[in-house]
Amino acid sequence: MHFSSALDRPKGKTYFLLWRAVFVAGLFLVLWSMYAASTSVDYIWRWNRVPQYFWYTEVKDIRASLEGEVRAVETSGATATVIIVDPSGKEERHLVPAATVRVRKGDFISPGDTLGSESHGRPGLLLEGLWITLKVSALAIVGGIVLGLFTGLARISVNPALRWSAVTYIEIIRGSPLLVQIFLWYFVVGTLVNQLLSKWGFNPIDPLWYGVVALAIFTGAYVAEIVRAGIQSVHRGQMEAARSLGLTYAQAMRRVILPQAMRRILPPLAGQFISLIKDSSLLGVISIRELTKASREVVSSSLQPFEIWIVCAVLYLVLTFALSLFVQYLERKAI
């Protein structure tokens, strides 16, 4: 979308080509500067080691738990069955990939000896962290929308109890840092709730849920103000016209006011939800292994800070950019 005054002279193709070229040149200049700076320090780039932190193959040894003799190794296709019999006649069978069998018929086996090995694909730390970030963000967004919508409607209600409750909630939540709220939910509320649950014989609640609640309640306060502003931006005559047609307040709000307000609410909502995805990185302080904490653990074990933090930033960018595109799609559908 181009913003220009009607008095401005129309821009020719040369104008746009020139400034696009300036943008591309600036982008290359930034990338070249980063490359030049990285080559000037004593650091060895090892991008080839990064994929293993997304997906790796775990090799697990298959060990005997019985002391005895290998009675037989029966191969059937890609799998072999190793049969071990101890002096008392007790038999033990192990399924082992045929290509990895390390024993033969007649071998004497002790407990713990390796019979073979099997390989399994496992998600790496970065993939697990990405999944936790996605899960926490999605749950918190849903909770924040529900909480914010009801609080926003209560904020403009004529009922003093609803309005004052909404104002109190919004001001308390907006008046303290998110990190402090996460600590309160985990160390104060979590401790009290888990002690009560253990006293009654229930399992304690996972820290992840305290993190989700903290993010949802924090986001709900801001969503409530966005909803309130969106509803109040619709001209009062719209409500009066709807009520004059015989609609109740709830029907007028649902069929007339909210659809109009939604077009104005979506852009700031997108910004709020993008902030929520980035704020989920704070949950690492309560031992939730989201993307940032997983990246920190990978850096500690691999000593590859440059590659891992760049990958972490790109993954956050992919998440937030995908959400931004989705909201833009909803905006186009709402118009």
Short mmCIF file of C-alpha atoms in Angstrom, two decimals:
data_model
loop_
_atom_site.label_atom_id
_atom_site.label_comp_id
_atom_site.label_asym_id
_atom_site.label_seq_id
_atom_site.Cartn_x
_atom_site.Cartn_y
_atom_site.Cartn_z
CA MET A 1 0.00 0.00 0.00
CA HIS A 2 1.41 3.40 -1.00
CA PHE A 3 0.62 6.51 1.00
CA SER A 4 0.91 9.62 -1.12
CA SER A 5 -0.80 12.92 -1.38
CA ALA A 6 -2.94 13.71 -4.40
CA LEU A 7 -0.59 16.64 -5.04
CA ASP A 8 2.49 14.38 -5.33
CA ARG A 9 3.82 13.71 -8.79
CA PRO A 10 3.26 10.04 -9.82
CA LYS A 11 6.39 7.96 -9.29
CA GLY A 12 7.93 6.31 -12.32
CA LYS A 13 9.44 2.82 -12.60
CA THR A 14 12.93 4.24 -12.17
CA TYR A 15 12.04 5.57 -8.73
CA PHE A 16 10.91 2.18 -7.45
CA LEU A 17 13.78 0.29 -9.12
CA LEU A 18 16.29 2.68 -7.58
CA TRP A 19 15.01 2.30 -4.04
CA ARG A 20 14.59 -1.46 -4.36
CA ALA A 21 18.21 -1.61 -5.42
CA VAL A 22 19.13 0.52 -2.40
CA PHE A 23 17.29 -1.93 -0.14
CA VAL A 24 19.00 -4.97 -1.66
CA ALA A 25 22.39 -3.26 -1.48
CA GLY A 26 21.82 -2.37 2.17
CA LEU A 27 20.83 -5.96 2.94
CA PHE A 28 23.97 -7.31 1.27
CA LEU A 29 26.08 -4.73 3.10
CA VAL A 30 24.71 -5.89 6.46
CA LEU A 31 25.28 -9.57 5.61
CA TRP A 32 28.79 -8.88 4.32
CA SER A 33 29.60 -6.89 7.48
CA MET A 34 28.46 -9.80 9.64
CA TYR A 35 30.50 -12.23 7.56
CA ALA A 36 33.60 -10.01 7.67
CA ALA A 37 33.25 -9.55 11.43
CA SER A 38 32.86 -13.30 12.00
CA THR A 39 35.95 -14.13 9.92
CA SER A 40 38.03 -11.64 11.86
CA VAL A 41 37.58 -13.54 15.13
CA ASP A 42 39.06 -16.89 16.07
CA TYR A 43 35.97 -19.01 15.54
CA ILE A 44 35.40 -22.18 13.54
CA TRP A 45 31.94 -22.44 12.00
CA ARG A 46 30.47 -25.94 12.19
CA TRP A 47 27.07 -25.77 10.52
CA ASN A 48 27.32 -29.47 9.65
CA ARG A 49 26.79 -30.32 13.34
CA VAL A 50 23.55 -28.34 13.71
CA PRO A 51 21.09 -30.87 12.12
CA GLN A 52 21.78 -33.43 14.88
CA TYR A 53 20.13 -31.05 17.36
CA PHE A 54 16.90 -31.29 15.37
CA TRP A 55 16.90 -35.02 14.69
CA TYR A 56 19.41 -37.71 15.52
CA THR A 57 19.74 -41.48 15.45
CA GLU A 58 20.02 -43.09 18.86
CA VAL A 59 21.93 -46.39 18.93
CA LYS A 60 20.84 -48.55 21.86
CA ASP A 61 22.70 -51.70 22.86
CA ILE A 62 20.63 -54.82 23.48
CA ARG A 63 22.13 -56.56 26.51
CA ALA A 64 21.63 -59.95 28.09
CA SER A 65 20.17 -60.17 31.58
CA LEU A 66 20.88 -63.88 32.02
CA GLU A 67 24.11 -65.82 32.47
CA GLY A 68 24.29 -68.79 30.18
CA GLU A 69 25.04 -70.15 26.72
CA VAL A 70 23.73 -68.94 23.39
CA ARG A 71 21.59 -71.88 22.35
CA ALA A 72 20.70 -70.50 18.91
CA VAL A 73 20.66 -67.42 16.70
CA GLU A 74 17.57 -67.69 14.45
CA THR A 75 17.50 -65.23 11.60
CA SER A 76 14.25 -64.29 9.90
CA GLY A 77 14.56 -61.49 7.38
CA ALA A 78 16.10 -58.41 8.98
CA THR A 79 15.55 -59.67 12.53
CA ALA A 80 17.39 -62.32 14.50
CA THR A 81 16.28 -64.07 17.69
CA VAL A 82 19.07 -64.76 20.17
CA ILE A 83 18.16 -67.59 22.56
CA ILE A 84 20.12 -67.83 25.81
CA VAL A 85 19.76 -70.71 28.21
CA ASP A 86 21.26 -70.69 31.73
CA PRO A 87 22.56 -73.84 33.54
CA SER A 88 19.17 -74.35 35.24
CA GLY A 89 17.40 -74.48 31.86
CA LYS A 90 15.81 -71.03 32.06
CA GLU A 91 15.49 -69.52 28.58
CA GLU A 92 15.74 -65.90 27.46
CA ARG A 93 14.98 -64.58 23.97
CA HIS A 94 16.07 -61.27 22.48
CA LEU A 95 15.01 -59.78 19.14
CA VAL A 96 18.06 -58.16 17.55
CA PRO A 97 18.52 -56.56 14.10
CA ALA A 98 20.27 -59.26 12.09
CA ALA A 99 22.98 -56.92 10.83
CA THR A 100 24.08 -56.00 14.36
CA VAL A 101 24.22 -59.44 16.04
CA ARG A 102 27.51 -59.81 17.94
CA VAL A 103 27.19 -63.35 19.33
CA ARG A 104 27.21 -66.82 17.85
CA LYS A 105 25.79 -70.17 18.85
CA GLY A 106 27.78 -71.66 21.70
CA ASP A 107 29.07 -68.35 23.13
CA PHE A 108 28.93 -68.01 26.89
CA ILE A 109 27.08 -64.86 27.94
CA SER A 110 27.21 -62.92 31.20
CA PRO A 111 24.57 -60.42 32.37
CA GLY A 112 25.17 -57.07 30.67
CA ASP A 113 26.95 -58.47 27.61
CA THR A 114 25.96 -56.81 24.35
CA LEU A 115 24.02 -59.03 21.95
CA GLY A 116 23.46 -56.40 19.27
CA SER A 117 22.17 -52.88 18.82
CA GLU A 118 19.12 -51.13 17.45
CA SER A 119 18.75 -47.62 16.07
CA HIS A 120 15.86 -45.24 16.59
CA GLY A 121 15.29 -41.71 15.25
CA ARG A 122 14.81 -39.19 18.07
CA PRO A 123 13.91 -35.50 18.06
CA GLY A 124 16.81 -33.32 19.13
CA LEU A 125 16.81 -30.62 21.79
CA LEU A 126 16.04 -27.79 19.36
CA LEU A 127 13.04 -29.64 17.89
CA GLU A 128 11.74 -30.47 21.37
CA GLY A 129 12.19 -26.84 22.43
CA LEU A 130 10.42 -25.61 19.30
CA TRP A 131 7.48 -27.95 20.01
CA ILE A 132 7.22 -26.76 23.63
CA THR A 133 7.30 -23.12 22.49
CA LEU A 134 4.55 -23.83 19.94
CA LYS A 135 2.45 -25.71 22.49
CA VAL A 136 2.80 -23.09 25.23
CA SER A 137 2.16 -20.21 22.83
CA ALA A 138 -0.92 -21.83 21.26
CA LEU A 139 -2.49 -22.61 24.64
CA ALA A 140 -1.70 -19.16 26.01
CA ILE A 141 -3.12 -17.47 22.89
CA VAL A 142 -6.40 -19.38 23.18
CA GLY A 143 -6.60 -18.61 26.91
CA GLY A 144 -5.68 -14.97 26.33
CA ILE A 145 -8.36 -14.55 23.63
CA VAL A 146 -11.12 -16.04 25.82
CA LEU A 147 -10.06 -14.10 28.90
CA GLY A 148 -9.48 -10.88 26.98
CA LEU A 149 -12.80 -11.03 25.14
CA PHE A 150 -14.85 -11.49 28.31
CA THR A 151 -12.80 -8.93 30.23
CA GLY A 152 -13.07 -6.42 27.37
CA LEU A 153 -16.87 -6.78 27.35
CA ALA A 154 -16.95 -6.51 31.15
CA ARG A 155 -14.77 -3.38 30.92
CA ILE A 156 -17.51 -1.51 29.00
CA SER A 157 -20.42 -3.03 30.92
CA VAL A 158 -22.78 -0.77 32.89
CA ASN A 159 -22.65 -3.27 35.74
CA PRO A 160 -20.22 -1.78 38.31
CA ALA A 161 -19.16 -5.18 39.67
CA LEU A 162 -18.14 -6.43 36.20
CA ARG A 163 -16.53 -3.15 35.18
CA TRP A 164 -14.54 -2.71 38.41
CA SER A 165 -13.46 -6.34 38.37
CA ALA A 166 -12.19 -5.93 34.81
CA VAL A 167 -10.37 -2.68 35.63
CA THR A 168 -8.77 -4.21 38.74
CA TYR A 169 -7.56 -7.25 36.81
CA ILE A 170 -6.18 -5.18 33.94
CA GLU A 171 -4.36 -2.70 36.14
CA ILE A 172 -2.84 -5.36 38.41
CA ILE A 173 -1.56 -7.44 35.50
CA ARG A 174 -0.26 -4.48 33.49
CA GLY A 175 1.38 -3.02 36.57
CA SER A 176 3.94 -5.77 37.12
CA PRO A 177 6.59 -7.40 34.88
CA LEU A 178 5.78 -10.70 33.23
CA LEU A 179 8.88 -12.31 34.76
CA VAL A 180 7.66 -11.46 38.27
CA GLN A 181 4.22 -12.90 37.46
CA ILE A 182 5.81 -16.13 36.22
CA PHE A 183 7.76 -16.41 39.50
CA LEU A 184 4.58 -15.76 41.49
CA TRP A 185 2.62 -18.41 39.61
CA TYR A 186 5.39 -20.99 39.87
CA PHE A 187 6.90 -20.41 43.34
CA VAL A 188 3.86 -19.10 45.26
CA VAL A 189 0.68 -20.37 43.63
CA GLY A 190 2.33 -23.53 42.34
CA THR A 191 3.77 -24.43 45.72
CA LEU A 192 0.45 -23.89 47.51
CA VAL A 193 -1.60 -25.77 44.93
CA ASN A 194 0.81 -28.70 44.65
CA GLN A 195 1.02 -29.08 48.44
CA LEU A 196 -2.77 -29.15 48.68
CA LEU A 197 -2.97 -31.67 45.83
CA SER A 198 -0.36 -33.95 47.43
CA LYS A 199 -2.22 -33.71 50.75
CA TRP A 200 -5.40 -34.88 49.01
CA GLY A 201 -3.56 -37.68 47.21
CA PHE A 202 -3.33 -36.13 43.72
CA ASN A 203 -0.25 -35.71 41.52
CA PRO A 204 1.34 -32.24 41.39
CA ILE A 205 0.67 -30.02 38.37
CA ASP A 206 3.46 -29.78 35.80
CA PRO A 207 5.34 -26.42 35.79
CA LEU A 208 4.39 -26.01 32.12
CA TRP A 209 0.78 -25.31 33.09
CA TYR A 210 1.77 -22.58 35.52
CA GLY A 211 3.75 -21.02 32.69
CA VAL A 212 0.77 -21.26 30.33
CA VAL A 213 -1.54 -19.68 32.91
CA ALA A 214 0.93 -16.85 33.58
CA LEU A 215 1.23 -16.08 29.85
CA ALA A 216 -2.53 -16.37 29.22
CA ILE A 217 -3.46 -14.07 32.11
CA PHE A 218 -0.78 -11.56 31.14
CA THR A 219 -1.91 -11.55 27.50
CA GLY A 220 -5.61 -11.48 28.47
CA ALA A 221 -5.19 -8.10 30.16
CA TYR A 222 -3.76 -6.53 27.01
CA VAL A 223 -6.26 -8.28 24.74
CA ALA A 224 -9.06 -6.89 26.93
CA GLU A 225 -7.91 -3.33 26.30
CA ILE A 226 -7.59 -4.03 22.56
CA VAL A 227 -11.12 -5.46 22.50
CA ARG A 228 -12.47 -2.51 24.49
CA ALA A 229 -10.80 0.00 22.18
CA GLY A 230 -12.07 -1.85 19.10
CA ILE A 231 -15.67 -1.93 20.33
CA GLN A 232 -15.64 1.71 21.39
CA SER A 233 -14.23 2.72 17.99
CA VAL A 234 -17.49 1.58 16.35
CA HIS A 235 -19.86 4.53 16.11
CA ARG A 236 -22.56 4.59 18.79
CA GLY A 237 -25.19 4.96 16.06
CA GLN A 238 -24.52 1.35 14.99
CA MET A 239 -25.72 0.06 18.36
CA GLU A 240 -28.69 2.43 18.39
CA ALA A 241 -29.71 1.36 14.88
CA ALA A 242 -29.43 -2.33 15.81
CA ARG A 243 -31.49 -1.87 18.98
CA SER A 244 -34.12 0.13 17.05
CA LEU A 245 -34.53 -2.91 14.75
CA GLY A 246 -35.51 -5.01 17.77
CA LEU A 247 -32.20 -6.74 18.51
CA THR A 248 -31.26 -7.31 22.11
CA TYR A 249 -27.96 -5.92 23.44
CA ALA A 250 -26.27 -9.31 23.09
CA GLN A 251 -27.59 -9.82 19.55
CA ALA A 252 -26.54 -6.32 18.50
CA MET A 253 -23.08 -6.86 19.98
CA ARG A 254 -22.66 -10.27 18.30
CA ARG A 255 -24.14 -9.46 14.87
CA VAL A 256 -23.34 -5.77 14.39
CA ILE A 257 -20.67 -4.38 16.71
CA LEU A 258 -18.15 -7.23 17.09
CA PRO A 259 -17.84 -7.99 13.32
CA GLN A 260 -16.98 -4.34 12.69
CA ALA A 261 -14.68 -4.13 15.68
CA MET A 262 -12.87 -7.32 14.66
CA ARG A 263 -11.38 -5.64 11.57
CA ARG A 264 -9.79 -3.02 13.80
CA ILE A 265 -8.81 -5.46 16.54
CA LEU A 266 -6.89 -7.96 14.40
CA PRO A 267 -3.72 -5.88 13.67
CA PRO A 268 -2.98 -5.02 17.34
CA LEU A 269 -3.93 -8.58 18.32
CA ALA A 270 -1.29 -9.89 15.93
CA GLY A 271 1.32 -7.71 17.59
CA GLN A 272 0.25 -8.92 21.03
CA PHE A 273 0.41 -12.57 20.05
CA ILE A 274 3.81 -12.12 18.41
CA SER A 275 5.02 -10.60 21.68
CA LEU A 276 3.58 -13.60 23.52
CA ILE A 277 5.61 -16.04 21.40
CA LYS A 278 8.76 -14.10 22.19
CA ASP A 279 7.82 -13.76 25.88
CA SER A 280 7.52 -17.54 26.13
CA SER A 281 11.34 -17.53 26.23
CA LEU A 282 11.03 -16.36 29.86
CA LEU A 283 9.57 -19.72 30.89
CA GLY A 284 13.08 -21.16 30.91
CA VAL A 285 13.52 -19.62 34.38
CA ILE A 286 11.03 -22.14 35.80
CA SER A 287 12.73 -25.12 34.12
CA ILE A 288 10.44 -25.34 31.09
CA ARG A 289 12.61 -26.44 28.20
CA GLU A 290 11.26 -24.12 25.53
CA LEU A 291 13.29 -23.01 22.52
CA THR A 292 15.59 -20.52 24.28
CA LYS A 293 16.40 -22.86 27.18
CA ALA A 294 16.98 -25.73 24.77
CA SER A 295 19.32 -23.52 22.74
CA ARG A 296 21.21 -22.56 25.88
CA GLU A 297 21.69 -26.22 26.78
CA VAL A 298 22.88 -27.03 23.24
CA VAL A 299 25.38 -24.16 23.36
CA SER A 300 26.70 -25.42 26.72
CA SER A 301 27.29 -28.91 25.35
CA SER A 302 28.43 -28.09 21.80
CA LEU A 303 30.36 -24.81 22.32
CA GLN A 304 28.80 -23.48 19.10
CA PRO A 305 27.19 -20.21 20.24
CA PHE A 306 27.21 -18.50 16.83
CA GLU A 307 25.39 -21.21 14.90
CA ILE A 308 22.91 -22.18 17.63
CA TRP A 309 21.80 -18.65 18.53
CA ILE A 310 21.43 -17.76 14.85
CA VAL A 311 19.27 -20.88 14.35
CA CYS A 312 17.25 -20.01 17.48
CA ALA A 313 16.58 -16.49 16.18
CA VAL A 314 15.56 -17.84 12.75
CA LEU A 315 13.12 -20.31 14.36
CA TYR A 316 11.47 -17.52 16.35
CA LEU A 317 11.30 -15.45 13.15
CA VAL A 318 9.61 -18.33 11.31
CA LEU A 319 7.01 -18.67 14.09
CA THR A 320 6.21 -14.97 14.34
CA PHE A 321 6.22 -14.43 10.56
CA ALA A 322 3.85 -17.38 10.06
CA LEU A 323 1.51 -15.93 12.68
CA SER A 324 1.71 -12.51 11.05
CA LEU A 325 0.79 -13.99 7.64
CA PHE A 326 -2.12 -15.88 9.21
CA VAL A 327 -3.51 -12.72 10.81
CA GLN A 328 -3.13 -10.84 7.50
CA TYR A 329 -5.15 -13.63 5.87
CA LEU A 330 -7.86 -13.21 8.53
CA GLU A 331 -7.85 -9.45 7.93
CA ARG A 332 -8.46 -9.98 4.21
CA LYS A 333 -11.27 -12.43 4.96
CA ALA A 334 -12.86 -10.01 7.43
CA ILE A 335 -13.01 -7.12 4.94
#
